[in-house]
Short mmCIF file of C-alpha atoms in Angstrom, two decimals:
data_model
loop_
_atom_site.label_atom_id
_atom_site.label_comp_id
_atom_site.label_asym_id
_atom_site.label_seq_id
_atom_site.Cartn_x
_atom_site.Cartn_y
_atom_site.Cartn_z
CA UNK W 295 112.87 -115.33 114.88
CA UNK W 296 113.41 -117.52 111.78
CA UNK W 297 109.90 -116.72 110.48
CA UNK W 298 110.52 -112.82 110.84
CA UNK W 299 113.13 -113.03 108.71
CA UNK W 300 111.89 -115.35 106.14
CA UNK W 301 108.52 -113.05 105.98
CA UNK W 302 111.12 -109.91 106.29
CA UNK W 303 113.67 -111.59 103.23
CA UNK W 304 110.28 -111.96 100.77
CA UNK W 305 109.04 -108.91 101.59
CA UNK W 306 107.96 -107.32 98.21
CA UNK W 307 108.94 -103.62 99.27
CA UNK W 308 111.17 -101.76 102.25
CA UNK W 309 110.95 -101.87 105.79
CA UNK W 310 112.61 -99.43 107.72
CA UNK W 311 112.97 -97.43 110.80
CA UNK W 312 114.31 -94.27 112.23
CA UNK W 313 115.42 -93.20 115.23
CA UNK W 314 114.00 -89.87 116.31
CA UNK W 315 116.48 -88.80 118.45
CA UNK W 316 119.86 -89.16 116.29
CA UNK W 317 117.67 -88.95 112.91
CA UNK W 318 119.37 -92.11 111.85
CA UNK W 319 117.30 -94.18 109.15
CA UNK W 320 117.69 -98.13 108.92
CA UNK W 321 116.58 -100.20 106.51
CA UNK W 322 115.70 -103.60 106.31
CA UNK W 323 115.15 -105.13 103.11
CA UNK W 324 116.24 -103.70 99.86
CA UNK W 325 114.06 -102.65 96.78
CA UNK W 326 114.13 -100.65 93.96
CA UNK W 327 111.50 -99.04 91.61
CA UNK W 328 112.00 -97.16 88.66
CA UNK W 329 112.39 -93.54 88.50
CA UNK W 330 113.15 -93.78 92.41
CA UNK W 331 115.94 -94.24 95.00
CA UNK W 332 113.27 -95.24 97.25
CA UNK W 333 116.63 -94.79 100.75
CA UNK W 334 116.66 -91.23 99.30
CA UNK W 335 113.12 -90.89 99.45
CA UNK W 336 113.09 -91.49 103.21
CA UNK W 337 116.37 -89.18 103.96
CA UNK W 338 116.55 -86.16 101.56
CA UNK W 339 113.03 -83.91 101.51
CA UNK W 340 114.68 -82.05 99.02
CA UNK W 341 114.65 -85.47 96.59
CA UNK W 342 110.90 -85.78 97.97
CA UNK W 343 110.41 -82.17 96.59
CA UNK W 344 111.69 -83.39 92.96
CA UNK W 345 110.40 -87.25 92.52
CA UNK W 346 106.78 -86.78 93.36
CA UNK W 347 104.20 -85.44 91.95
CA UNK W 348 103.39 -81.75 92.87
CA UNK W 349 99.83 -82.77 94.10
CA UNK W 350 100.65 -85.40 96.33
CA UNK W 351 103.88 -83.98 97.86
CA UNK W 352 101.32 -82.01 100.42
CA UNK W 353 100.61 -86.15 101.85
CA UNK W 354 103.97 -86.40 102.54
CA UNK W 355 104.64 -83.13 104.20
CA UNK W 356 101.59 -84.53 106.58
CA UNK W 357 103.49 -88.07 106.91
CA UNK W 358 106.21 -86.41 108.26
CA UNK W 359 104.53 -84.38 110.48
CA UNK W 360 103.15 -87.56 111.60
CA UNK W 361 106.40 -88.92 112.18
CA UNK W 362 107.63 -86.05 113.94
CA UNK W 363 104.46 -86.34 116.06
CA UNK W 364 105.36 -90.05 116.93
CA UNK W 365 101.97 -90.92 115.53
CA UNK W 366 100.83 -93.70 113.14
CA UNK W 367 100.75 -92.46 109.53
CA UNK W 368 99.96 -93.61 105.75
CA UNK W 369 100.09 -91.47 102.78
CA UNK W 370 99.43 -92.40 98.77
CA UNK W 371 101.66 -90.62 96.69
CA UNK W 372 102.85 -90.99 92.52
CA UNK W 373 105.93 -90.51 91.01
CA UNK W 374 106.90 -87.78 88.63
CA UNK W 375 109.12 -90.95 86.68
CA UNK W 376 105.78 -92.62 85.32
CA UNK W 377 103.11 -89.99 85.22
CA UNK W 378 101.86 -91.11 88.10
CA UNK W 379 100.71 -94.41 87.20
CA UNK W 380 101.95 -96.61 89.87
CA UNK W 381 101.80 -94.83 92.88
CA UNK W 382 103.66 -95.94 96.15
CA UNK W 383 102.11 -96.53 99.91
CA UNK W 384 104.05 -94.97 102.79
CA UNK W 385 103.12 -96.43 106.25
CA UNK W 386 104.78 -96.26 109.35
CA UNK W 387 103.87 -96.37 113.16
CA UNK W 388 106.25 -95.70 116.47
CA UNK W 389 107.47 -98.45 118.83
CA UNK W 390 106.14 -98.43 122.05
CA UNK W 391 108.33 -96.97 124.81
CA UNK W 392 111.34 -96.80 122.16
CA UNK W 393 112.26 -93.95 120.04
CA UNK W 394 111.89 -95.86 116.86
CA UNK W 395 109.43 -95.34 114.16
CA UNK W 396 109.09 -98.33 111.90
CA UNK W 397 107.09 -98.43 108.48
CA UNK W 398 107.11 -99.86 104.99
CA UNK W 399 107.26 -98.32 101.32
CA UNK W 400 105.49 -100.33 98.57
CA UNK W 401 103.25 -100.63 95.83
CA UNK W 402 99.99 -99.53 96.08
CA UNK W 403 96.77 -99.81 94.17
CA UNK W 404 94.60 -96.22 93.70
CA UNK W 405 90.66 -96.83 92.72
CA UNK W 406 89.43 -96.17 89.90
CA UNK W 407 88.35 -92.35 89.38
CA UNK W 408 91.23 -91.39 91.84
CA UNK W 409 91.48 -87.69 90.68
CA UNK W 410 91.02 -84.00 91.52
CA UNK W 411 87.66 -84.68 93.43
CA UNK W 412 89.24 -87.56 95.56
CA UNK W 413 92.30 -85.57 95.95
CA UNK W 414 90.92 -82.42 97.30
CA UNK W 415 88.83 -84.75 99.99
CA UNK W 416 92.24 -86.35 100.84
CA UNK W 417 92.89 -83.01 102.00
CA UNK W 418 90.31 -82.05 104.17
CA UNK W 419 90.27 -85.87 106.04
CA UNK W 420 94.59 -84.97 106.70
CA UNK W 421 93.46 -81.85 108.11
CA UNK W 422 90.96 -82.99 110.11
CA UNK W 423 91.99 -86.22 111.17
CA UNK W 424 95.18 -85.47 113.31
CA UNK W 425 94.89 -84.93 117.22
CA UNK W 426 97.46 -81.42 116.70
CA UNK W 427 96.13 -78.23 115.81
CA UNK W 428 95.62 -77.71 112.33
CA UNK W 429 94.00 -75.39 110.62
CA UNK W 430 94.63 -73.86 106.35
CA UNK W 431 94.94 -70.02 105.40
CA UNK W 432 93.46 -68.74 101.96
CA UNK W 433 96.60 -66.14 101.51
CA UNK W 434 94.27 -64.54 98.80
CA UNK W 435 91.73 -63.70 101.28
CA UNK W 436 93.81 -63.59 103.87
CA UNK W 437 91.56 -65.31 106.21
CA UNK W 438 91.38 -68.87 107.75
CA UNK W 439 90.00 -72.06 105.46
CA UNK W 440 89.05 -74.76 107.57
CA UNK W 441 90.56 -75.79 111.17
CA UNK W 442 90.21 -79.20 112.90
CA UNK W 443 88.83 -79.75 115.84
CA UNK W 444 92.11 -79.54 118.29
CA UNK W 445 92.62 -75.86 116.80
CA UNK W 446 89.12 -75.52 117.66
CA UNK W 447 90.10 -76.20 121.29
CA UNK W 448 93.05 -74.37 121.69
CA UNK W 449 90.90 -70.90 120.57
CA UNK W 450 88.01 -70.92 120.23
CA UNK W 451 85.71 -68.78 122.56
CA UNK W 452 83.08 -70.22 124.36
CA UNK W 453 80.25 -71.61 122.60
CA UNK W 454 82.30 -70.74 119.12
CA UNK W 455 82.75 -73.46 116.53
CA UNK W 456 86.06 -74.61 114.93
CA UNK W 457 84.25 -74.42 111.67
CA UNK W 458 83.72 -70.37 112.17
CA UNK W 459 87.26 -69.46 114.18
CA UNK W 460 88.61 -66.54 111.93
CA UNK W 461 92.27 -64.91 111.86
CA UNK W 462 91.87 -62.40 114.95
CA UNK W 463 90.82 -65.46 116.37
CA UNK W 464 94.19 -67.31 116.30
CA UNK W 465 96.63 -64.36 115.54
CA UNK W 466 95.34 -61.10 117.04
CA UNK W 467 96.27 -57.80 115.43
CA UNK W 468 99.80 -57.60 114.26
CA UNK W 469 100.22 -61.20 115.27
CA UNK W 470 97.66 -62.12 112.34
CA UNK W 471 100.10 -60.14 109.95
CA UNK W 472 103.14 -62.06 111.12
CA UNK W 473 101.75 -65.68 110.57
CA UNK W 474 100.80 -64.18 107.06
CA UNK W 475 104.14 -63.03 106.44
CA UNK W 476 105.53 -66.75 107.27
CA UNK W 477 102.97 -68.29 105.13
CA UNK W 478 103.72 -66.55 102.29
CA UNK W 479 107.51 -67.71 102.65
CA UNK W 480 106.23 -71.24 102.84
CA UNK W 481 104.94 -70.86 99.38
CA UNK W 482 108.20 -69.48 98.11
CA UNK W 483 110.55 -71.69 99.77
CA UNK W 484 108.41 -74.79 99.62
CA UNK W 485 108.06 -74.89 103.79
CA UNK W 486 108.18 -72.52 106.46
CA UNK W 487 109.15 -73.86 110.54
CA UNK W 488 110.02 -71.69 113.11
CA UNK W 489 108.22 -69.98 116.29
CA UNK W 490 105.18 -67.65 116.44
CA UNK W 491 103.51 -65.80 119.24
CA UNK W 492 99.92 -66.56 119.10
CA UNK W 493 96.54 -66.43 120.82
CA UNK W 494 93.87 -64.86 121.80
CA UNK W 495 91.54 -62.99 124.81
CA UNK W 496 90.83 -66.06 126.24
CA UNK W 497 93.84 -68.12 125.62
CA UNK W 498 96.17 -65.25 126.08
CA UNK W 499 99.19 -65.23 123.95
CA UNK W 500 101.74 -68.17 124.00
CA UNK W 501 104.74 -69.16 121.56
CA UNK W 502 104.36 -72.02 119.72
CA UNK W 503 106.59 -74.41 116.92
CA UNK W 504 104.74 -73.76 113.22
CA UNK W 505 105.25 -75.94 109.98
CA UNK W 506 103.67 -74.43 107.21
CA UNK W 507 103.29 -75.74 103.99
CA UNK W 508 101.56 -75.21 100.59
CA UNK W 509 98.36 -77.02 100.43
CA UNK W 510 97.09 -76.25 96.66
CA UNK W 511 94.00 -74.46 96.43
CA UNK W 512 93.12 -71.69 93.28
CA UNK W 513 96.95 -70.56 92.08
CA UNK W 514 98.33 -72.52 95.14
CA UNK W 515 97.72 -69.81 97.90
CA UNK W 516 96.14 -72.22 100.37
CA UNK W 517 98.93 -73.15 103.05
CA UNK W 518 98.54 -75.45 106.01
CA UNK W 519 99.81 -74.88 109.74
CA UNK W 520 100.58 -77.16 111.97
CA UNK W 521 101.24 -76.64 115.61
CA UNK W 522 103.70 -78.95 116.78
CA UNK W 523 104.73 -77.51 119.41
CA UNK W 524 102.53 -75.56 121.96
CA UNK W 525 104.04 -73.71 125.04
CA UNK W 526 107.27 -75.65 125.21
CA UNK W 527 108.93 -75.52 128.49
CA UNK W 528 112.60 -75.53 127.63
CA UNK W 529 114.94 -75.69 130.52
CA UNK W 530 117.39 -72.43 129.84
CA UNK W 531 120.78 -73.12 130.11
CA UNK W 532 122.06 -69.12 130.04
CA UNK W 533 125.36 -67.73 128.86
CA UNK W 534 128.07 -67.55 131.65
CA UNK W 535 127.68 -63.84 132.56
CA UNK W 536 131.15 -62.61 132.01
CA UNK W 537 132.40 -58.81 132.12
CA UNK W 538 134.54 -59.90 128.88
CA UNK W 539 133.88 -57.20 126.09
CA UNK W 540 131.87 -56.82 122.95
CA UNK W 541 133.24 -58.66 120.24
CA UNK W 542 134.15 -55.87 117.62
CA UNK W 543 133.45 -56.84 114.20
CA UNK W 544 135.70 -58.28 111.92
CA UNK W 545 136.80 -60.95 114.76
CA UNK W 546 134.24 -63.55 115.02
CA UNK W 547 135.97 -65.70 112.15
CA UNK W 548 139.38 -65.22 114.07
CA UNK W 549 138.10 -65.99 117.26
CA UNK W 550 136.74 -69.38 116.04
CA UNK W 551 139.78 -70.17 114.18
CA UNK W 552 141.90 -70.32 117.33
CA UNK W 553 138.58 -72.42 118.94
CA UNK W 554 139.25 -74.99 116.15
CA UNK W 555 143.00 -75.00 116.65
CA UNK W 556 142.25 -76.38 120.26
CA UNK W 557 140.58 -79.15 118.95
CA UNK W 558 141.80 -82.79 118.66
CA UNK W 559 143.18 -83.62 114.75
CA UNK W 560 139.93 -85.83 114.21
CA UNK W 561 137.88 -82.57 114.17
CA UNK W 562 137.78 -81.28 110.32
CA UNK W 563 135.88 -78.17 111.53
CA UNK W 564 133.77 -76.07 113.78
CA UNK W 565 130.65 -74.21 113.58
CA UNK W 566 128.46 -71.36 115.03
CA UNK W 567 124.97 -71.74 114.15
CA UNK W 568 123.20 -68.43 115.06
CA UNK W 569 119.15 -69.51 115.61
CA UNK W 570 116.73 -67.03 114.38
CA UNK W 571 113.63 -69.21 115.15
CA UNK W 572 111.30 -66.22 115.02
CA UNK W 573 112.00 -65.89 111.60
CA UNK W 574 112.36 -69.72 110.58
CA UNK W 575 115.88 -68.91 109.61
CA UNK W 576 119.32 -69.90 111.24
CA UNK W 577 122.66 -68.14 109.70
CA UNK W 578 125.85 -70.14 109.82
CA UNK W 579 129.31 -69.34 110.02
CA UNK W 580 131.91 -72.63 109.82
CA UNK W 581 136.39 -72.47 110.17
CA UNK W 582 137.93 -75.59 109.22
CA UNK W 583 139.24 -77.20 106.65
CA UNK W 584 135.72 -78.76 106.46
CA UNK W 585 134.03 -75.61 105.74
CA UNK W 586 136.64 -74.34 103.48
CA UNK W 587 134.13 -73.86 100.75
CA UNK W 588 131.03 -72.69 102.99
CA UNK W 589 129.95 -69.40 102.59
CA UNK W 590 130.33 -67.35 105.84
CA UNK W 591 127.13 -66.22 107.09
CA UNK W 592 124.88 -68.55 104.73
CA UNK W 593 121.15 -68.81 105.86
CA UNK W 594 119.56 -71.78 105.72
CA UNK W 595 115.70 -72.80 106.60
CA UNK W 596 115.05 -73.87 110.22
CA UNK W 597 113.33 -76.52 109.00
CA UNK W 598 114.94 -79.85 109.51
CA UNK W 599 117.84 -78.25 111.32
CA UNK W 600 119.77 -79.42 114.30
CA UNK W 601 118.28 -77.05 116.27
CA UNK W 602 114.72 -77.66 115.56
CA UNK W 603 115.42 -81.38 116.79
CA UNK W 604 117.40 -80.08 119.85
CA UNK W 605 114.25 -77.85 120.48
CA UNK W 606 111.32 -80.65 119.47
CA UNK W 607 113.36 -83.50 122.04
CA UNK W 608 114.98 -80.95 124.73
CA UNK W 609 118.54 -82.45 123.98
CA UNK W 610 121.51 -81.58 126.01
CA UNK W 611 123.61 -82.08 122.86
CA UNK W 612 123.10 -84.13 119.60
CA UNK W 613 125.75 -86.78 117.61
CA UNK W 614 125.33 -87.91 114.11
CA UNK W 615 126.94 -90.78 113.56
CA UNK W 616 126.86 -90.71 109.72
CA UNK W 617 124.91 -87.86 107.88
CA UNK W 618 124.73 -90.92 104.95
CA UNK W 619 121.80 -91.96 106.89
CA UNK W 620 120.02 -88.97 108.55
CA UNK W 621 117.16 -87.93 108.21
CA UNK W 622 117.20 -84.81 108.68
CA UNK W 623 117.40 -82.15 105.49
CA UNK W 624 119.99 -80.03 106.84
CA UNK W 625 122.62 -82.65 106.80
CA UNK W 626 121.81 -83.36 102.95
CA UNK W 627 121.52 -79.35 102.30
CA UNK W 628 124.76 -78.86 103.99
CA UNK W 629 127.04 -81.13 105.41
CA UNK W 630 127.03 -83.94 103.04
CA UNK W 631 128.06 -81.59 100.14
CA UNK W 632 130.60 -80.21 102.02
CA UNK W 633 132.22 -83.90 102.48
CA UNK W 634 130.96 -84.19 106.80
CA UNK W 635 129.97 -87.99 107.67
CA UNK W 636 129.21 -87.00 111.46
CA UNK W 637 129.30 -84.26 113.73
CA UNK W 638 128.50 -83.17 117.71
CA UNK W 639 126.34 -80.57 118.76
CA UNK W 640 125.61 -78.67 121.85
CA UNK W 641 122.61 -75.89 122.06
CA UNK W 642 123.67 -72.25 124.18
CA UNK W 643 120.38 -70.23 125.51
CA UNK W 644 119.42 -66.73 125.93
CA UNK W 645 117.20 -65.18 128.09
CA UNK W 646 114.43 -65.99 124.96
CA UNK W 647 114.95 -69.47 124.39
CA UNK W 648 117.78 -71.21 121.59
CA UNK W 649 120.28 -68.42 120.57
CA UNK W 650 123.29 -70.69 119.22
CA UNK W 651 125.20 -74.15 118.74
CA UNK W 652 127.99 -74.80 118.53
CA UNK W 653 128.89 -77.88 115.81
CA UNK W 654 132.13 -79.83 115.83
CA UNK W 655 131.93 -82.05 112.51
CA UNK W 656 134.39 -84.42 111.00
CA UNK W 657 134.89 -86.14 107.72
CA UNK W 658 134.92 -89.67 109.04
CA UNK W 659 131.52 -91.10 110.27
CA UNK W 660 131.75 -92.30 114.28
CA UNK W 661 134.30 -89.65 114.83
CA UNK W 662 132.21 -88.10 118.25
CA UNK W 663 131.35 -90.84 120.67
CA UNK W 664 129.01 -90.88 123.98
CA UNK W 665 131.99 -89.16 125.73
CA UNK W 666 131.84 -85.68 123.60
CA UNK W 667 130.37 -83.40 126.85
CA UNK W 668 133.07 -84.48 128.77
CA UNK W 669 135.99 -84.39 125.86
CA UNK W 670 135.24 -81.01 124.48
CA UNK W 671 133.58 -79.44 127.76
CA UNK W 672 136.47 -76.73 127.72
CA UNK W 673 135.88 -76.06 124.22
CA UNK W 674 132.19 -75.66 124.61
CA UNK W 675 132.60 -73.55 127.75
CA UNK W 676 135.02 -70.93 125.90
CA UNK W 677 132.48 -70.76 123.21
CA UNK W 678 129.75 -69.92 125.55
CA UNK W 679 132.03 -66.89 126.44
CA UNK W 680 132.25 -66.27 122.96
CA UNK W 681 128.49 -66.01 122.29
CA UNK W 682 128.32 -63.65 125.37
CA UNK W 683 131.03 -61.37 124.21
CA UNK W 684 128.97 -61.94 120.11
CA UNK W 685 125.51 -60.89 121.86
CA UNK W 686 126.73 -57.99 123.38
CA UNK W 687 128.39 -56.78 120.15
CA UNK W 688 125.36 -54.45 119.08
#
């Protein structure tokens, strides 16, 4: 398509996609703006988090919800860089029947006035707009905002507006105190994801994947929630049920070790990720000479995790071909740093959903090929026995 690629070649910004499944961004063209490293932009939400401007980093949060959704998205956002005075258009759309997502970054043009009063509209159209449930908390008042009109449907009681649903409402009793809880982390931390049980008397109670994320508001105490996820069915793949004992303490890091040593020489390392969706947290523990300087038992955010894409697509396992261009933040957060280009992984279930996977990484990018069930199936299988005999530890 010589035309594509003259129109592609002149293109005054960058066109790229990514594919959901393995996180991989592509890009297309190349372009550069000052005060940006526009790739970065698209891979790293912790270089998001730092280039653009606090008020608009809320658009972006939604954009990649969007994403995430497989929905078509566009977001106006400034730089930090320039004050904000040439702000930057984020578009993208998915590819029908492919699991691509394809979109453009450019300059934009704002109108005139574009301030606090167009901002804070912005807001409640994002909010609104989306076909997910969506719906803000006041964490001063405790109490719910606004709520669009697909939160409205998932619980509201008959003849009830979404305008009026309230907090007992979504979260009954000490369910409402638990969403709280989680909201309030999102405005330490920046973003909260993880699972919550909620509901109501008509709905009954159900468990459901939450992003929450500050959304301004007086002293910034207004957070959004998203529902991406509501009553997923994931097909439970349990522990083998062995009679082996508890692991005693002290000999999880051993036990690994000699898991590692099994492995072929292209494997720089091996990991136990311990899920704790619940809480939006997973702890890790790593042996290898790739995790030589990892801190055993660090906690990281479930947000943007391997797990929370093995959960969101129902994956039997998960490569990475080259954490240089994922997308997703825990491979910029942790593995990157730490020197991994790619890595395999493979999710273990409990009788409650996610408990554990297990991670074989490697400094070389394309180490772990199509073939990794079937290569390190024995390896995989002795650390399910390990998780059983790590479970029944307490």
């Amino acid at each position: 398509m010589p035309r594509f690629s003259q129109w592609r070649s002149g293109f005054p910004g960058l066109l790229w996609s990514i594919r959901q499944r393995e996180s991989r961004l592509k890009l297309f063209t190349r372009w550069q703006v000052e005060g940006l490293d526009a790739p970065q932009l698209l891979k790293n939400a912790r270089y998001r988090k730092q280039v653009v401007m606090p008020e608009d980093y809320p658009l972006l949060v939604e954009f990649w919800d969007m994403i995430h959704a497989a929905r078509p998205a566009a977001a106006i956002f400034r730089l930090r860089s320039d004050g904000g005075r040439k702000p930057l258009i984020l578009q993208g759309w998915p590819e029908p029947g492919l699991d691509v997502y394809s979109g453009l970054l450019k300059s934009a043009f704002l109108p005139g006035g574009y301030g606090s009063a167009c901002y804070n509209a912005q807001l409640g159209m994002c909010v609104g707009d989306v076909d997910y449930p969506v719906f803000t908390i006041d964490l001063e008042d405790c109490c719910l905002k606004e709520a669009n009109e697909a939160a409205g449907r998932l619980f509201m009681r008959q003849g009830q507006g979404s305008s009026l649903l309230s907090l007992e409402d979504i979260a009954p009793q000490s369910l409402g105190e638990q969403l709280l809880n989680a909201a309030r982390q999102a405005v330490r931390e920046d973003a909260w994801s993880g699972k919550l049980m909620l509901g109501n008397a008509e709905r009954g109670l159900f468990s459901t994947s939450v992003r929450l994320t500050p959304w301004g508001g007086p002293q910034g105490r207004v957070v959004r929630a998203a529902l991406v996820r509501v009553d997923a069915k994931t097909t439970m793949r349990p522990f083998d049920t062995s009679s082996d004992e508890a692991l005693r303490p002290g000999d999880l890091r051993p036990a690994l070790e000699e898991l590692w040593n099994t492995c072929d020489p292209e494997v720089d390392g091996l990991m136990l990720s311990h899920i704790q969706s619940g809480s939006g947290k997973v702890t890790v523990y790593g042996v290898g000479r790739a995790f030589d300087n990892l801190e055993w038992g660090a906690v990281h955010a479930y947000e943007g995790t391997i797990a929370q894409d093995i959960e969101r697509f129902d994956l039997n396992s998960l490569l990475v071909e080259d954490t240089l261009n994922s997308v997703k933040s825990v491979d910029w957060a942790l593995f990157t740093p730490l020197g991994v280009r790619s890595y395999y992984a493979r999710p273990f279930y409990a009788e409650h959903g996610l408990h554990a996977v297990f991670i074989l990484a490697s400094r070389k990018a394309k180490t772990f090929g199509t073939d990794a069930d079937a290569r390190y199936a024995d390896v995989a299988e002795a650390f399910g026995r390990l998780m059983q005999r790590w479970r029944q530890r307490g």
